[in-house]
Every structure is written in structure tokens, then in C-alpha cells.
Coordinates of C-alpha atoms and ligand atoms in Angstrom, one line a residue:
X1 CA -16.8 -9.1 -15.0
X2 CA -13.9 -7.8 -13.4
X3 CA -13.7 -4.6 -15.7
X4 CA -17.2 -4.0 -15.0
X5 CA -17.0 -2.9 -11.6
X6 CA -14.7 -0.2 -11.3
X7 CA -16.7 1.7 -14.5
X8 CA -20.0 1.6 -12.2
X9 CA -18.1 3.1 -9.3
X10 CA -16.6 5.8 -12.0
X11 CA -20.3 6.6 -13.0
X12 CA -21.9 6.7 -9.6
X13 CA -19.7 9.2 -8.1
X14 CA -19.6 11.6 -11.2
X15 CA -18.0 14.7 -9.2
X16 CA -16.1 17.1 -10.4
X17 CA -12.7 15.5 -11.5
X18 CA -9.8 16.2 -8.8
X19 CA -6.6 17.4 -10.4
X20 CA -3.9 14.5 -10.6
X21 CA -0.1 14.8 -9.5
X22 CA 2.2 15.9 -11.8
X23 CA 4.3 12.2 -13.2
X24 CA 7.7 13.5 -12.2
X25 CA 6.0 14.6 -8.7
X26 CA 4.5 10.8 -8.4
X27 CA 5.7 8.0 -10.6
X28 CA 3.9 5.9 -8.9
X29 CA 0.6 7.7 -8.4
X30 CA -0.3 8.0 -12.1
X31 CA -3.8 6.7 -13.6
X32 CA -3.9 4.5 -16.5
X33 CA -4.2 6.5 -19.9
X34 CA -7.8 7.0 -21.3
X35 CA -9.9 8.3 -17.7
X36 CA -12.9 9.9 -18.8
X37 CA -14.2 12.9 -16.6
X38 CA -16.1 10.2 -13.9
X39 CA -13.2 7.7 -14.4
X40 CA -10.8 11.1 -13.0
X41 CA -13.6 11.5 -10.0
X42 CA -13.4 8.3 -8.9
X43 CA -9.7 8.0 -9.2
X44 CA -9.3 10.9 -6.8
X45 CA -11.9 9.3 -4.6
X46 CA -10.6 6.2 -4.2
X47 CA -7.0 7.6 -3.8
X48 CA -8.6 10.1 -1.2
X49 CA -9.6 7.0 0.8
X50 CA -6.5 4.8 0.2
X51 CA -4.6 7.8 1.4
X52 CA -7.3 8.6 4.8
X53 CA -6.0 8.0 8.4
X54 CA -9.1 6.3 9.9
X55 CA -10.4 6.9 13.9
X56 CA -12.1 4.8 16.0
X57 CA -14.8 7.6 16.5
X58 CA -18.3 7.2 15.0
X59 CA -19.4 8.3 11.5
X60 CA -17.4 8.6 8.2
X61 CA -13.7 8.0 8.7
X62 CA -14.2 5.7 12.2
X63 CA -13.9 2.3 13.1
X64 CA -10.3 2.1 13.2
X65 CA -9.7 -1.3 15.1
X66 CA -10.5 -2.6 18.0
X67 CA -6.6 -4.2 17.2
X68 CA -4.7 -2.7 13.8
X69 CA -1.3 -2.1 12.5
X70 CA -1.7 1.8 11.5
X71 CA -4.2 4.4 10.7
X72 CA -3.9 4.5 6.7
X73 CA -3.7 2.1 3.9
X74 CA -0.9 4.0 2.5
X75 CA 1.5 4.3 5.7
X76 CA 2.7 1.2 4.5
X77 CA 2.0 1.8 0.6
X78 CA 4.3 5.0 0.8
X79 CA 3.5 6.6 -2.2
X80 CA 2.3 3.9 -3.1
X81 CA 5.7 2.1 -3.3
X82 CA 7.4 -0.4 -0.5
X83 CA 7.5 0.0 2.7
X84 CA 11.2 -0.4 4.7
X85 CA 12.1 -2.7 7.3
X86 CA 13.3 -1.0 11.3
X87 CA 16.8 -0.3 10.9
X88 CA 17.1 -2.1 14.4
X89 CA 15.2 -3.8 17.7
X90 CA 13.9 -0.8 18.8
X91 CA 12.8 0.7 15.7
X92 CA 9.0 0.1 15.6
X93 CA 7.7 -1.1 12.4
X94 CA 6.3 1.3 10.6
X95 CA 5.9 -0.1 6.9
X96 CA 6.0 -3.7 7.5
X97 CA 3.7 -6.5 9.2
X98 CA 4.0 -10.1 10.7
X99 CA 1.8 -12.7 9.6
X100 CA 1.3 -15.6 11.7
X101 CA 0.0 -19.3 12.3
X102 CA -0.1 -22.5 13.5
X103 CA 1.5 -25.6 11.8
X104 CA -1.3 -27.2 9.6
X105 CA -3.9 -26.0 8.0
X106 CA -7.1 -23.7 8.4
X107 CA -10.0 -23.1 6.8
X108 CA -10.3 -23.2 3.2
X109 CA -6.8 -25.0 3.3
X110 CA -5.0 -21.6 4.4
X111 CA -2.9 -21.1 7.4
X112 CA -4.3 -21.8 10.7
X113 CA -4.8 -19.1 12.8
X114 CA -2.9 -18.7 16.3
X115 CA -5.9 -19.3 18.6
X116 CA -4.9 -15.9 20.7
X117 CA -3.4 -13.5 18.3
X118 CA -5.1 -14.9 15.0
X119 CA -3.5 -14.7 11.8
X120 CA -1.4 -11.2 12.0
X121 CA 0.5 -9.7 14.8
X122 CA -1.9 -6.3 15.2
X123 CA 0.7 -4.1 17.3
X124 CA -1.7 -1.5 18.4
X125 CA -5.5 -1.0 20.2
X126 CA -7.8 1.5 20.5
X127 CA -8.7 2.9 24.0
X128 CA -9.3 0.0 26.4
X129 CA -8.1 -2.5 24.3
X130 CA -4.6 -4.2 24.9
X131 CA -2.5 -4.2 21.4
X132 CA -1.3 -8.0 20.5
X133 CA 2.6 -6.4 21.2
X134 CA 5.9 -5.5 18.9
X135 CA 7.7 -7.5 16.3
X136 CA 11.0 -6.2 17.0
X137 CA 13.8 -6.9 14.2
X138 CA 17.7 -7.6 14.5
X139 CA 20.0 -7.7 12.1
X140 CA 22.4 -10.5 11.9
X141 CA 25.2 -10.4 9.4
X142 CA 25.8 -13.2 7.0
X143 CA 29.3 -13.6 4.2
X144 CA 28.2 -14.6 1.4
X145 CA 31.1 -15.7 -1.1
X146 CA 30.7 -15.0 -4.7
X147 CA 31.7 -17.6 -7.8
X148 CA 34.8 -15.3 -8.1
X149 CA 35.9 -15.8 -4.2
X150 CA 34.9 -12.7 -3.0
X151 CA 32.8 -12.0 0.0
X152 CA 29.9 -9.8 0.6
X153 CA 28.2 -8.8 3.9
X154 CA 24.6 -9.3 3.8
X155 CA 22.0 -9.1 6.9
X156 CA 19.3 -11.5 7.6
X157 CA 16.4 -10.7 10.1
X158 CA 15.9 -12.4 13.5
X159 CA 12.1 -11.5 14.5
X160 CA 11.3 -11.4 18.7
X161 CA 8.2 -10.6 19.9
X162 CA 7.6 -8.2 23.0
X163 CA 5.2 -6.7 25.3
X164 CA 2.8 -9.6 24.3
X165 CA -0.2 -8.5 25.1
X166 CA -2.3 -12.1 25.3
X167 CA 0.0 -14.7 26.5
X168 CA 3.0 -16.6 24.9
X169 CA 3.5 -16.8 21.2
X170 CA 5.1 -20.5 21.7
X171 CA 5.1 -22.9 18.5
X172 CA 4.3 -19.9 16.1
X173 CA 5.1 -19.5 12.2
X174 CA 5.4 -16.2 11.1
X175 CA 6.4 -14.2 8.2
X176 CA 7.6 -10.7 8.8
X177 CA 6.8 -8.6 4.7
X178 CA 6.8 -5.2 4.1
X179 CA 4.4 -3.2 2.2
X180 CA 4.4 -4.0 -1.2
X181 CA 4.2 -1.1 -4.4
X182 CA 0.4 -1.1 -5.5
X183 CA 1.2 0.4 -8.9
X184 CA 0.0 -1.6 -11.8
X185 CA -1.7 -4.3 -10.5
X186 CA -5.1 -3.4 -12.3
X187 CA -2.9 -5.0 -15.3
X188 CA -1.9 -7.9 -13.8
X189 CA -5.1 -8.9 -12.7
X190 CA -6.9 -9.0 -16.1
X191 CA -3.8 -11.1 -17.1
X192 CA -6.4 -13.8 -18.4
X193 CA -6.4 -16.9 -16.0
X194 CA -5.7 -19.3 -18.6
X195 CA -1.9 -17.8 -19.5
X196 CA -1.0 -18.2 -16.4
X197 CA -1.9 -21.8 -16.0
X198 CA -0.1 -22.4 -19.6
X199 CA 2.8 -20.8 -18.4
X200 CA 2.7 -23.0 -15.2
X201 CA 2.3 -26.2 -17.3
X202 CA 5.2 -24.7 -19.8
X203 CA 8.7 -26.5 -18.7
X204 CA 10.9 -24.1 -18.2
X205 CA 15.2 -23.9 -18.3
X206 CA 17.5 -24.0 -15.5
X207 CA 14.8 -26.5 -13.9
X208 CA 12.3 -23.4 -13.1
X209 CA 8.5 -24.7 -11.7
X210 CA 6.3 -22.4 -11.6
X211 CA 3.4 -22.9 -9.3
X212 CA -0.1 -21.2 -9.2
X213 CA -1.6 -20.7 -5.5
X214 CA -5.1 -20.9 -5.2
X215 CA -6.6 -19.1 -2.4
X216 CA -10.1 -18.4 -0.7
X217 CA -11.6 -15.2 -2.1
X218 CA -14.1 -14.1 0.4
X219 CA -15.7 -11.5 -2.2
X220 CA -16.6 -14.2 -4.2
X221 CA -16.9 -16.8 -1.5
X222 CA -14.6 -19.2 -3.7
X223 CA -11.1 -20.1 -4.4
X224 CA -9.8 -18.6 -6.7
X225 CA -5.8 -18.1 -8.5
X226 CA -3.5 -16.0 -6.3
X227 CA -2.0 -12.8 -7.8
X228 CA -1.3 -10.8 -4.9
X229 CA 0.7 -10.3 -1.8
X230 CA 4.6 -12.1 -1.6
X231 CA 3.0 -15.7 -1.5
X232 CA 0.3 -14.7 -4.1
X233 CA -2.1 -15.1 -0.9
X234 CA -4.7 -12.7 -2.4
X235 CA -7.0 -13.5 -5.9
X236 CA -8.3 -10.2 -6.5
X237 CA -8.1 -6.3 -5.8
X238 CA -11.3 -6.4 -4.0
X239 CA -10.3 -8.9 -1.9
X240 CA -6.8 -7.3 -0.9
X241 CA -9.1 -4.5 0.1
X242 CA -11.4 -6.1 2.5
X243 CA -8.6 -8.8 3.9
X244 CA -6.6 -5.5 4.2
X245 CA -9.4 -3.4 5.9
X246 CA -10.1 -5.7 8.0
X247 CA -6.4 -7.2 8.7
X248 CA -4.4 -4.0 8.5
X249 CA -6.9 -1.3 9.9
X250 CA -9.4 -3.8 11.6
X251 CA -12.4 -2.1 9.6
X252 CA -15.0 -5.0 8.7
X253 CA -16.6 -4.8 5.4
X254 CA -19.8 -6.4 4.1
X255 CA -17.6 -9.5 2.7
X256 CA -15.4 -10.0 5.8
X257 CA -18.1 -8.3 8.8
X258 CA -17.0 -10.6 11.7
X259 CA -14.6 -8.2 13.5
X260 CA -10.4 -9.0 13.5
X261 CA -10.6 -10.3 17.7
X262 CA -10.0 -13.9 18.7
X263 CA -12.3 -15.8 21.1
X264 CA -9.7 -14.8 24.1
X265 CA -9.6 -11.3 23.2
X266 CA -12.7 -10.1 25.3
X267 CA -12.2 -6.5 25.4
X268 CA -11.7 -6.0 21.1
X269 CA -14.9 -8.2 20.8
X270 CA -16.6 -6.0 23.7
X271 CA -15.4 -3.0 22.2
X272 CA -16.4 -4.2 18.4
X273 CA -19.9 -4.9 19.3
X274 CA -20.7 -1.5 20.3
X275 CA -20.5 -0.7 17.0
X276 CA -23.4 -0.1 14.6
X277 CA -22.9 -2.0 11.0
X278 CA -19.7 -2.7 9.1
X279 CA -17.4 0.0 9.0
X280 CA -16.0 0.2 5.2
X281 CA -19.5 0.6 3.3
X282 CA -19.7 -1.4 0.1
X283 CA -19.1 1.7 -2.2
X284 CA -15.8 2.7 -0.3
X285 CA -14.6 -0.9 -0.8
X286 CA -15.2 -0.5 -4.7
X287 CA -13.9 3.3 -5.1
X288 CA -10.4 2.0 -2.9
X289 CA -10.2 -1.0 -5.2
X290 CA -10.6 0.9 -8.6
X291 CA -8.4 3.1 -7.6
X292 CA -5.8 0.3 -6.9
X293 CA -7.2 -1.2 -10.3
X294 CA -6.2 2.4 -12.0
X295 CA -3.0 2.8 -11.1
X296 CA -0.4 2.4 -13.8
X297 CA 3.0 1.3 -13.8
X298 CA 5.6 4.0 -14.2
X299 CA 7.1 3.8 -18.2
X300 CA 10.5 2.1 -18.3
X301 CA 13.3 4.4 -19.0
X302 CA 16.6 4.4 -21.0
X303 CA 15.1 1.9 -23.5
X304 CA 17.9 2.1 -27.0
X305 CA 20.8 3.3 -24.4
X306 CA 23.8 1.5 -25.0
X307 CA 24.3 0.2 -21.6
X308 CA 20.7 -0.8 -20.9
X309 CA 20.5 -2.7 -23.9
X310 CA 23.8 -4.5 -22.8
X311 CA 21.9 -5.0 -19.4
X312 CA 18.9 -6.6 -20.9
X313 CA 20.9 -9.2 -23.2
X314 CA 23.0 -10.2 -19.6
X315 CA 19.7 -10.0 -18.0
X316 CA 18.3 -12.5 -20.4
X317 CA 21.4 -14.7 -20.8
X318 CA 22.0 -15.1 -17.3
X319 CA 18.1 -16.6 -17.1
X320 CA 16.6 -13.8 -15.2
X321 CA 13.5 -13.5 -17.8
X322 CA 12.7 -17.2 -16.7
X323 CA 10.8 -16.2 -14.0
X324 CA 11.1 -12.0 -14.3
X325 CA 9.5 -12.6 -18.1
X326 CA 8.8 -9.8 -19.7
X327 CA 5.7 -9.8 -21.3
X328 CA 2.3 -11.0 -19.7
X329 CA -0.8 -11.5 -22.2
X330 CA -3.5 -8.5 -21.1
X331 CA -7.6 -9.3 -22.9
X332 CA -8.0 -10.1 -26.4
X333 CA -7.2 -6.3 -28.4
X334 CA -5.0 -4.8 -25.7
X335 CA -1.1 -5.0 -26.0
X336 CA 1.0 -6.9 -23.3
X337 CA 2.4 -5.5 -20.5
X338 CA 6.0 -5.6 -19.4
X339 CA 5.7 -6.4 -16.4
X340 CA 8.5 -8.8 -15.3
X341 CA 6.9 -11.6 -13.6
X342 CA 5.6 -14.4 -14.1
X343 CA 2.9 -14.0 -11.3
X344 CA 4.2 -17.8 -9.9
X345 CA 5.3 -19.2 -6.8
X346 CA 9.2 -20.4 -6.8
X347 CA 11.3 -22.0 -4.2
X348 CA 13.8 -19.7 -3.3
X349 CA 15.7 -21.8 -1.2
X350 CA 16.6 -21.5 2.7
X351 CA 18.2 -18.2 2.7
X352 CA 15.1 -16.8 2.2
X353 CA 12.0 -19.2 3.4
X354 CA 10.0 -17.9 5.9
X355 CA 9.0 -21.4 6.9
X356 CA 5.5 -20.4 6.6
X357 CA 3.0 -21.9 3.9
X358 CA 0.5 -19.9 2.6
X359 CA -2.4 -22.2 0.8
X360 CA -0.4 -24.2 -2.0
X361 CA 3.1 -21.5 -1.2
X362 CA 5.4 -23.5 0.6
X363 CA 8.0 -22.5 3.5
X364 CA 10.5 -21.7 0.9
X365 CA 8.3 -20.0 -2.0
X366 CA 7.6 -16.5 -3.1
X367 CA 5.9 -15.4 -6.0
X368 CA 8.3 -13.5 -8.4
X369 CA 7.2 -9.7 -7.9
X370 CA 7.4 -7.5 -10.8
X371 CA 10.4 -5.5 -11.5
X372 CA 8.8 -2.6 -13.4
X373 CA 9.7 0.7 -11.4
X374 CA 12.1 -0.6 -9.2
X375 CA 14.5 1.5 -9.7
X376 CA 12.4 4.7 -9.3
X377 CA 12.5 3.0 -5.4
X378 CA 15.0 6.0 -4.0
X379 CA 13.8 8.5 -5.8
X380 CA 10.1 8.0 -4.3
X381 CA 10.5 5.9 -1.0
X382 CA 13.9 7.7 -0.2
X383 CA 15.7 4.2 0.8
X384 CA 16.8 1.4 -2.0
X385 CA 15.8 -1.9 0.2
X386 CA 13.9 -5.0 -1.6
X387 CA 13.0 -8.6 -1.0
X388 CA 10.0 -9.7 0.7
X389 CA 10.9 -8.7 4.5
X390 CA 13.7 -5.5 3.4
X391 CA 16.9 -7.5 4.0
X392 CA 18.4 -6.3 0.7
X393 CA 20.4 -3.3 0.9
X394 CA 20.4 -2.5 -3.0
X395 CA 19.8 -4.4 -5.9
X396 CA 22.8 -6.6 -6.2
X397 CA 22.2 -8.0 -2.6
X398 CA 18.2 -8.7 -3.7
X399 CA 19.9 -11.2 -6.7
X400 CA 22.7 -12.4 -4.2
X401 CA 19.7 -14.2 -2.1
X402 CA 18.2 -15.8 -5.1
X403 CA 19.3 -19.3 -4.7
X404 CA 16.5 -23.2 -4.7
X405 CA 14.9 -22.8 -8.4
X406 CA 17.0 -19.5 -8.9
X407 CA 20.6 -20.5 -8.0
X408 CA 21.6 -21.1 -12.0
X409 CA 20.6 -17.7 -12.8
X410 CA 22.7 -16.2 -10.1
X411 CA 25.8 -18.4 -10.2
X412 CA 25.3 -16.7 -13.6
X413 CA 24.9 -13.3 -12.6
X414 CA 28.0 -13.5 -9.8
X415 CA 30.6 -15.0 -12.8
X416 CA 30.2 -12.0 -14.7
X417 CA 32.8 -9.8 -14.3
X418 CA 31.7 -6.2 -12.1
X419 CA 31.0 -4.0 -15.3
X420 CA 29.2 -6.2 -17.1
X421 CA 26.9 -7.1 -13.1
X422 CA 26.3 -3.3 -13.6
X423 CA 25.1 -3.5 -16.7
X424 CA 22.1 -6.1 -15.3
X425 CA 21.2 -3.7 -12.6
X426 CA 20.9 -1.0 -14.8
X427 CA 18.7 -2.4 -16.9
X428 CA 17.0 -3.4 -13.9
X429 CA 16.8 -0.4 -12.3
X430 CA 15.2 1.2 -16.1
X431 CA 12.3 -0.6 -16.5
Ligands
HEC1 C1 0.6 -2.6 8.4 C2 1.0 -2.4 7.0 C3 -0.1 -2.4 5.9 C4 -1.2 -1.7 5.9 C5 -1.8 -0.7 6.9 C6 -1.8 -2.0 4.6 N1 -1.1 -2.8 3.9 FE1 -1.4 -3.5 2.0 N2 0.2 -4.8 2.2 C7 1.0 -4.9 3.3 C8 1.9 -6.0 3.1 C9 3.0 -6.5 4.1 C10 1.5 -6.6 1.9 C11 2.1 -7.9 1.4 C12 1.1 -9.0 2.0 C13 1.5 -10.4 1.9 O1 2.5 -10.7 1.3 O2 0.9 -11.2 2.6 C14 0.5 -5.8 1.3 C15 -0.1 -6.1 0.1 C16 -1.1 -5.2 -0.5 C17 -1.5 -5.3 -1.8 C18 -1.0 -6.3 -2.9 C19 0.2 -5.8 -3.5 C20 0.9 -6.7 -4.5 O3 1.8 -6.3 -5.2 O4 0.6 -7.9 -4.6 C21 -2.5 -4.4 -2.0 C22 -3.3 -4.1 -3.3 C23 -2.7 -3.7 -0.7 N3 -1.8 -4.3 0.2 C24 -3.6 -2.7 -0.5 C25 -3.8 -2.2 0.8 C26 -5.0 -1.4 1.2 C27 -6.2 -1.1 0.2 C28 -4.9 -1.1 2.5 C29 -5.8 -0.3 3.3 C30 -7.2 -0.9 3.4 C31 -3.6 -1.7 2.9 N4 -3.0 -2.3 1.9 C32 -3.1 -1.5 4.2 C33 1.0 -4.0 4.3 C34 0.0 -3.1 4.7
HEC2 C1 13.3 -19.0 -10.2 C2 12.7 -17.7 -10.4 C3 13.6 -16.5 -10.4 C4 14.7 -16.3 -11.1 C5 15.4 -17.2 -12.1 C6 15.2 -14.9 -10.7 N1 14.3 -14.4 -9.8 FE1 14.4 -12.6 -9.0 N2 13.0 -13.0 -7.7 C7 12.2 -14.2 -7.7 C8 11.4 -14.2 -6.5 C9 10.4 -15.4 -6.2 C10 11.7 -13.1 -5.8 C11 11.1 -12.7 -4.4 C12 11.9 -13.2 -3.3 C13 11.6 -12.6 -1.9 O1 11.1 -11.6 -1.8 O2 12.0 -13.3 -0.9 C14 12.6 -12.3 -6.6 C15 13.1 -11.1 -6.2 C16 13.9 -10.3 -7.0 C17 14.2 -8.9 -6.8 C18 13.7 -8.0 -5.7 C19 12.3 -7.6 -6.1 C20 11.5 -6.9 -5.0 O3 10.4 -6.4 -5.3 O4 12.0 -6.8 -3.9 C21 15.1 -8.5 -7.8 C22 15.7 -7.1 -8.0 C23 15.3 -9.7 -8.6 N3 14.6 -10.7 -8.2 C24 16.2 -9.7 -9.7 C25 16.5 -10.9 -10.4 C26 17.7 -11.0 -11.3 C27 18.6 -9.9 -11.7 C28 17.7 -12.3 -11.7 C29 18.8 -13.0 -12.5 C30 20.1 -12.9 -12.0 C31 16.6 -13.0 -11.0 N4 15.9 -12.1 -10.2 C32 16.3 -14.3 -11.2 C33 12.3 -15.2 -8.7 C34 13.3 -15.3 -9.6

């Protein structure tokens, strides 16, 4: 089924194929091998969308709003890589969002909207219509001492809110995440549903638990396993696109057509019913989604070096590959991918919880993103920040906040002497 889709849009918009960037120019922009001419097309197509600033004007290209967070999918997909956290308060966010909620639960079991601002602090508003306000960031430092006695600096976020633009944001949850890479994740959504569960129901060392979240797909209009986002919020490409359209850039789509305003925001639903139609027609939705579906995963590098394979042995013995596992299972005839991840939810312990559940994600869990072209980070996206809201400068301070179901692989990481620490993060950083 889900193969199907993208080869219809391919077909349907047969023009003539775009040229594609150069891999050294774009390591994160490349299509899968084995595009046929229409395949190319509507690669370029969707890309061309995934890449458009939308306006609030009538036509092709409007609808922008009433409340968003930016113009374009990809200002916070640089590249299609990670967006950054503000270096400071008065930084505005630029690659990042703030989810947010009420304690309990919603519809479908998911979080429960805020009653005024809804599910996701939208920052800005079109003409005449008041933006929700800023999520300003602060860096407070925290030591953290290794298993050898030595003590590191790291920063933890504090979120404020400001300028709120409909009333007090008292008794909120939120979770502050940046953009996420989009590379790859055609392959790990035709990871067949039934690995995952057996690797859920597979006891692992170092008392790992894996958890599946299962999450309302509104394309489908069922739940569905989560794959996507930090909390594996999001079952499927197409549904990252609408809840993104509609969340992100406040364009409604045929699945998702009630516009993003809440009951006490009169002006946005004023302003949104002047409006003729949805404003991201069913064929953009599938040309943006097969183009997310096409994108590969940049080719690890260094594989055979000396020190990488060092890395990878130290990566393995220190229990990294428990949740970061190698190789996921693709359809029956195609070769696993190498992926790192295990696509399940993990507590990570307090350092990192956002205190925010997410359908079955808890306060504490994440789902363990992929490591593949990690350390092609600097090199595209110009800054070398991870985790799921930025707070790690560099790789070593990403591991340095593993801790809940992770804290045996990192006690392991932090008693290996500096070289051999190296070692891990190159390998890391290769694949
Ligand atoms: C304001 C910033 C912002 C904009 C604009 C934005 N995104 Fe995202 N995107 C994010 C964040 C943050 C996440 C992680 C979400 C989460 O964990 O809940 C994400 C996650 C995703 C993912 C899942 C990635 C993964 O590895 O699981 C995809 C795919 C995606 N976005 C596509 C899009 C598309 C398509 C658009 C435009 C319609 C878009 N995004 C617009 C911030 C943004
Ligand atoms: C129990 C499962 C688990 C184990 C074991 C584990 N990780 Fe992770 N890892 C995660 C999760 C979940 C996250 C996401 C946390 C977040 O964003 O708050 C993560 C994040 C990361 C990141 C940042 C990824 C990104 O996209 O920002 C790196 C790098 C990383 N881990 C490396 C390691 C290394 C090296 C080890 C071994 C020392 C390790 N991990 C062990 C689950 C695990």
C-alpha cells in the first residue's frame, strides 16, 4: 500500500526531470538509487514544494496561516538536516517549535490541547491576526561529573513564554524540539510493522524496554504505530505532512481541513473562513510526502579504517547498539538498512524529560533517533548541536545526557579512557 502511492504521484506528474544536486553539494538531499525519468520529476516537485515559502495571498503558494511558525517546511528542515536551538532569550526561534498541552488526555488518547493556544505555540499571524507569542530560551549551566571524577559543563534549557498574545499560559506542559533531519525516512517506514513489535517483545541487556507508541493517523482515520517525530508522535509520511501543514504553516489539507484556531481565537477563525477550500490540494500533499519518502540516507564513511573499526567494537561493547542497532529489516527481497535505531521509545531519565506525554511516550521517553549522517551535521547545518531540544554542544555532551534505561551504556562510555571515547564518536560521526 504504502509503496503504491508515491509511484502514482511519479506517473501523474511526468515532466521533464529537474537536475538533482551534486552529493558532495547535498548529502542530505540525495534521492534513493533507481528513479526512473517520472520518479526524477516528481522528486524535484515535491522537493520544489518542501522547499516553497508560502503567503497568505490567494491562489497557488497562499494560505499561509491564520497562526504559523514560518513560511517553508524546510526553514526548520535546513537542508533537510536539524534545526538549532536560540543561542539565548532573545534569539527568536528559528528552527525549533514548542508543543504544548494540558495534563490528561485528548482525543484519540493524545495530549489535550491548551483550550487557548491549542496544541503548539504558533509564534506568528498573518495581517490582523494576533500571533500566540515567543518561546524564549535560557541557558542554565549544569556539572556534570564523569565515572573518572572529572567535570563537564553542560547547558539545560529554561523555556519562558512572552508577548502572549491570548491570555496566561498557567498549568501548561510543553516540549520545546527542533527540526528534525528528514533524510531516510522513506526506509524506515517500510520497516515492516511486525519487526518492530518483535523487537519490542525481545528482552534486551542492560535492562533496555523498548516501547512502541501508537498514535492517531488522521490520513487513515486510525491509530496506527508511531515512527516519527522525537516521541514517535507521527505513523506515517503523509501524516507528518498534513499535521505539519497544518501545525507548522497553518495550511489545512483535505485530511486535517478544520483550520489551526481555537474557539477563543476569533480573528484566525474570522480570517480562515474567508478562505475558499483547503489550501494544500491532495496532489501537493502526495508529491511533498514522496519526496520525504525518496530521500536517502547519506552512505556511511570510513568503513575498514582502523580507528572506526575500533569505534564500532567500543560502540558495541559499551551497549550503544541496544537501542542505536544497526540493522532494521526493510520488505521481503530488499537488504537492511543501517540505520541505528530501533524506532522505540526509551526513558531517558530526568535530565532530559520534557514532562510531557505524547500518546503511550511518557514524560521521560524519546524514541532513539537514527544516527546515520550525524556527523555530516557541521558540514551541512554549519553548527554540531543534537538531542531533541539542541542542548548538546557536540557529540560527547549528546551521550553525557543519556542516563533512565541508558545510564549502563554511558557509565560505560565515561570509564573509557579519552582515546579510546574518541574512537566511539568517530565511529559515530562515520556512519
Ligand atoms: C517550525 C518548525 C517546523 C516547520 C515549519 C516544519 N517542521 Fe517538520 N518538524 C519540526 C519538528 C520540531 C519536528 C519534530 C516533531 C516532534 O517531535 O513532535 C519535525 C518533524 C518532521 C518530520 C519527522 C522527522 C523524523 O525524523 O521523525 C518530518 C517528515 C517533517 N517534520 C516534515 C515537515 C514538512 C513536510 C513540513 C512542511 C509542511 C515541516 N516539517 C515543517 C519542525 C518543523
Ligand atoms: C536505552 C536506549 C539508548 C542507549 C543504550 C543509547 N542511546 Fe543514544 N539516544 C537514545 C535516545 C532515546 C535519544 C534521544 C534523546 C533526546 O533527544 O532527548 C538518543 C540520542 C543520542 C544521540 C543524539 C542523536 C540526535 O539526533 O540528536 C547520540 C549521538 C547518541 N544517542 C549516541 C549514543 C551512544 C554513543 C550511546 C552509547 C554510549 C547511546 N547513544 C546509547 C537512546 C539510547
Amino acid at each position: 500500500m504504502r509503496r503504491v502511492w508515491w509511484r502514482q504521484a511519479g506517473l501523474a506528474c511526468a515532466a521533464a526531470a529537474m537536475a538533482l544536486p551534486a552529493a558532495a553539494a547535498a548529502p542530505f538531499g540525495q534521492p534513493l538509487p533507481g528513479l526512473d525519468e517520472a520518479g526524477r520529476a516528481a522528486f524535484a516537485e515535491g522537493r520544489a514544494l518542501f522547499q516553497r515559502p508560502w503567503s497568505d495571498g490567494p491562489g497557488p503558494g497562499g494560505g499561509l496561516g491564520p497562526l504559523y511558525n514560518r513560511l517553508s517546511c524546510v526553514a526548520c528542515h535546513p537542508d533537510n538536516g536539524r534545526g538549532r536551538a536560540p543561542a539565548g532569550a532573545d534569539e527568536r526561534m528559528q528552527s525549533m517549535l514548542v508543543r504544548l498541552s494540558r495534563p490528561g488526555r485528548g482525543e484519540h488518547g493524545g495530549p489535550r490541547p491548551h483550550p487557548a493556544y491549542g496544541e503548539q505555540l504558533n509564534e506568528d499571524g498573518v495581517a490582523g491576526v494576533r500571533g500566540e507569542g515567543r518561546a524564549a530560551l535560557r541557558w542554565l549551566p549544569v556539572v556534570h561529573r564523569l565515572a573518572d571524577g572529572t567535570s563537564v559543563e553542560l547547558r539545560r534549557p529554561l523555556l519562558q513564554f512572552r508577548e502572549l498574545g491570548y491570555g496566561p499560559l498557567r498549568g501548561v506542559l510543553s516540549s520545546a524540539r527542533v527540526g528534525s533531519p528528514v533524510y531516510g525516512l522513506g526506509l524506515l517506514e517500510a520497516v515492516p510493522e511486525a519487526a518492530l513489535h518483535a523487537l519490542a517483545a525481545t528482552p534486551q541487556p542492560d535492562g533496555v524496554r523498548g516501547r512502541l507508541n501508537e498514535v492517531w493517523d488522521p490520513v487513515s482515520r486510525r491509530m496506527a504505530v508511531g515512527r516519527f517525530g522525537w516521541k514517535a508522535n507521527t505513523a506515517t509520511l503523509q501524516a507528518q505532512v498534513v499535521q505539519a501543514a497544518l501545525g507548522d504553516l497553518g495550511l489545512t489539507s483535505d485530511a486535517l481541513p478544520a483550520p489551526n484556531c481555537t474557539a477563543r481565537q476569533t480573528a484566525c477563525r474570522d480570517k480562515a473562513r474567508a478562505g475558499p477550500g483547503v489550501d494544500l490540494s491532495a496532489s501537493e500533499v502526495v508529491r511533498i510526502g514522496a519526496y520525504l519518502q525518496q530521500l536517502a540516507a547519506p552512505a556511511p564513511r570510513g568503513d575498514g579504517d582502523t580507528t572506526i573499526e575500533r569505534g564500532r567494537r567500543r560502540f558495541e561493547d559499551a551497549g550503544c547498539a541496544v537501542c542505536h542497532r544497526q540493522l532494521l529489516p526493510q520488505p521481503e527481497g530488499r537488504a537492511p538498512i543501517a540505520a541505528y535505531t530501533d524506532l522505540l521509545l526509551h526513558d531517558l531519565g530526568r535530565g532530559l524529560a520534557d514532562g510531557r506525554p505524547d500518546y503511550r511516550a511518557g514524560p521521560r521517553d524519546w524514541r532513539t533517533p537514527p544516527l546515520w549522517g550525524i556527523g555530516l551535521t557541521p558540514q551541512v547545518n554549519e553548527h554540531d548541536e543534537y538531542l531533541h531540544d539542541g542542548r548538546a554542544r557536540g557529540l560527547f555532551e549528546a551521550v553525557l545526557w543519556h542516563d533512565g534505561e541508558a545510564r549502563a551504556a554511558r557509565r560505560r562510555f565515561e570509564r573509557l579512557p579519552p582515546a579510546q571515547r574518541a574512537e566511539l564518536l568517530a565511529f559515530v560521526a562515520s556512519r
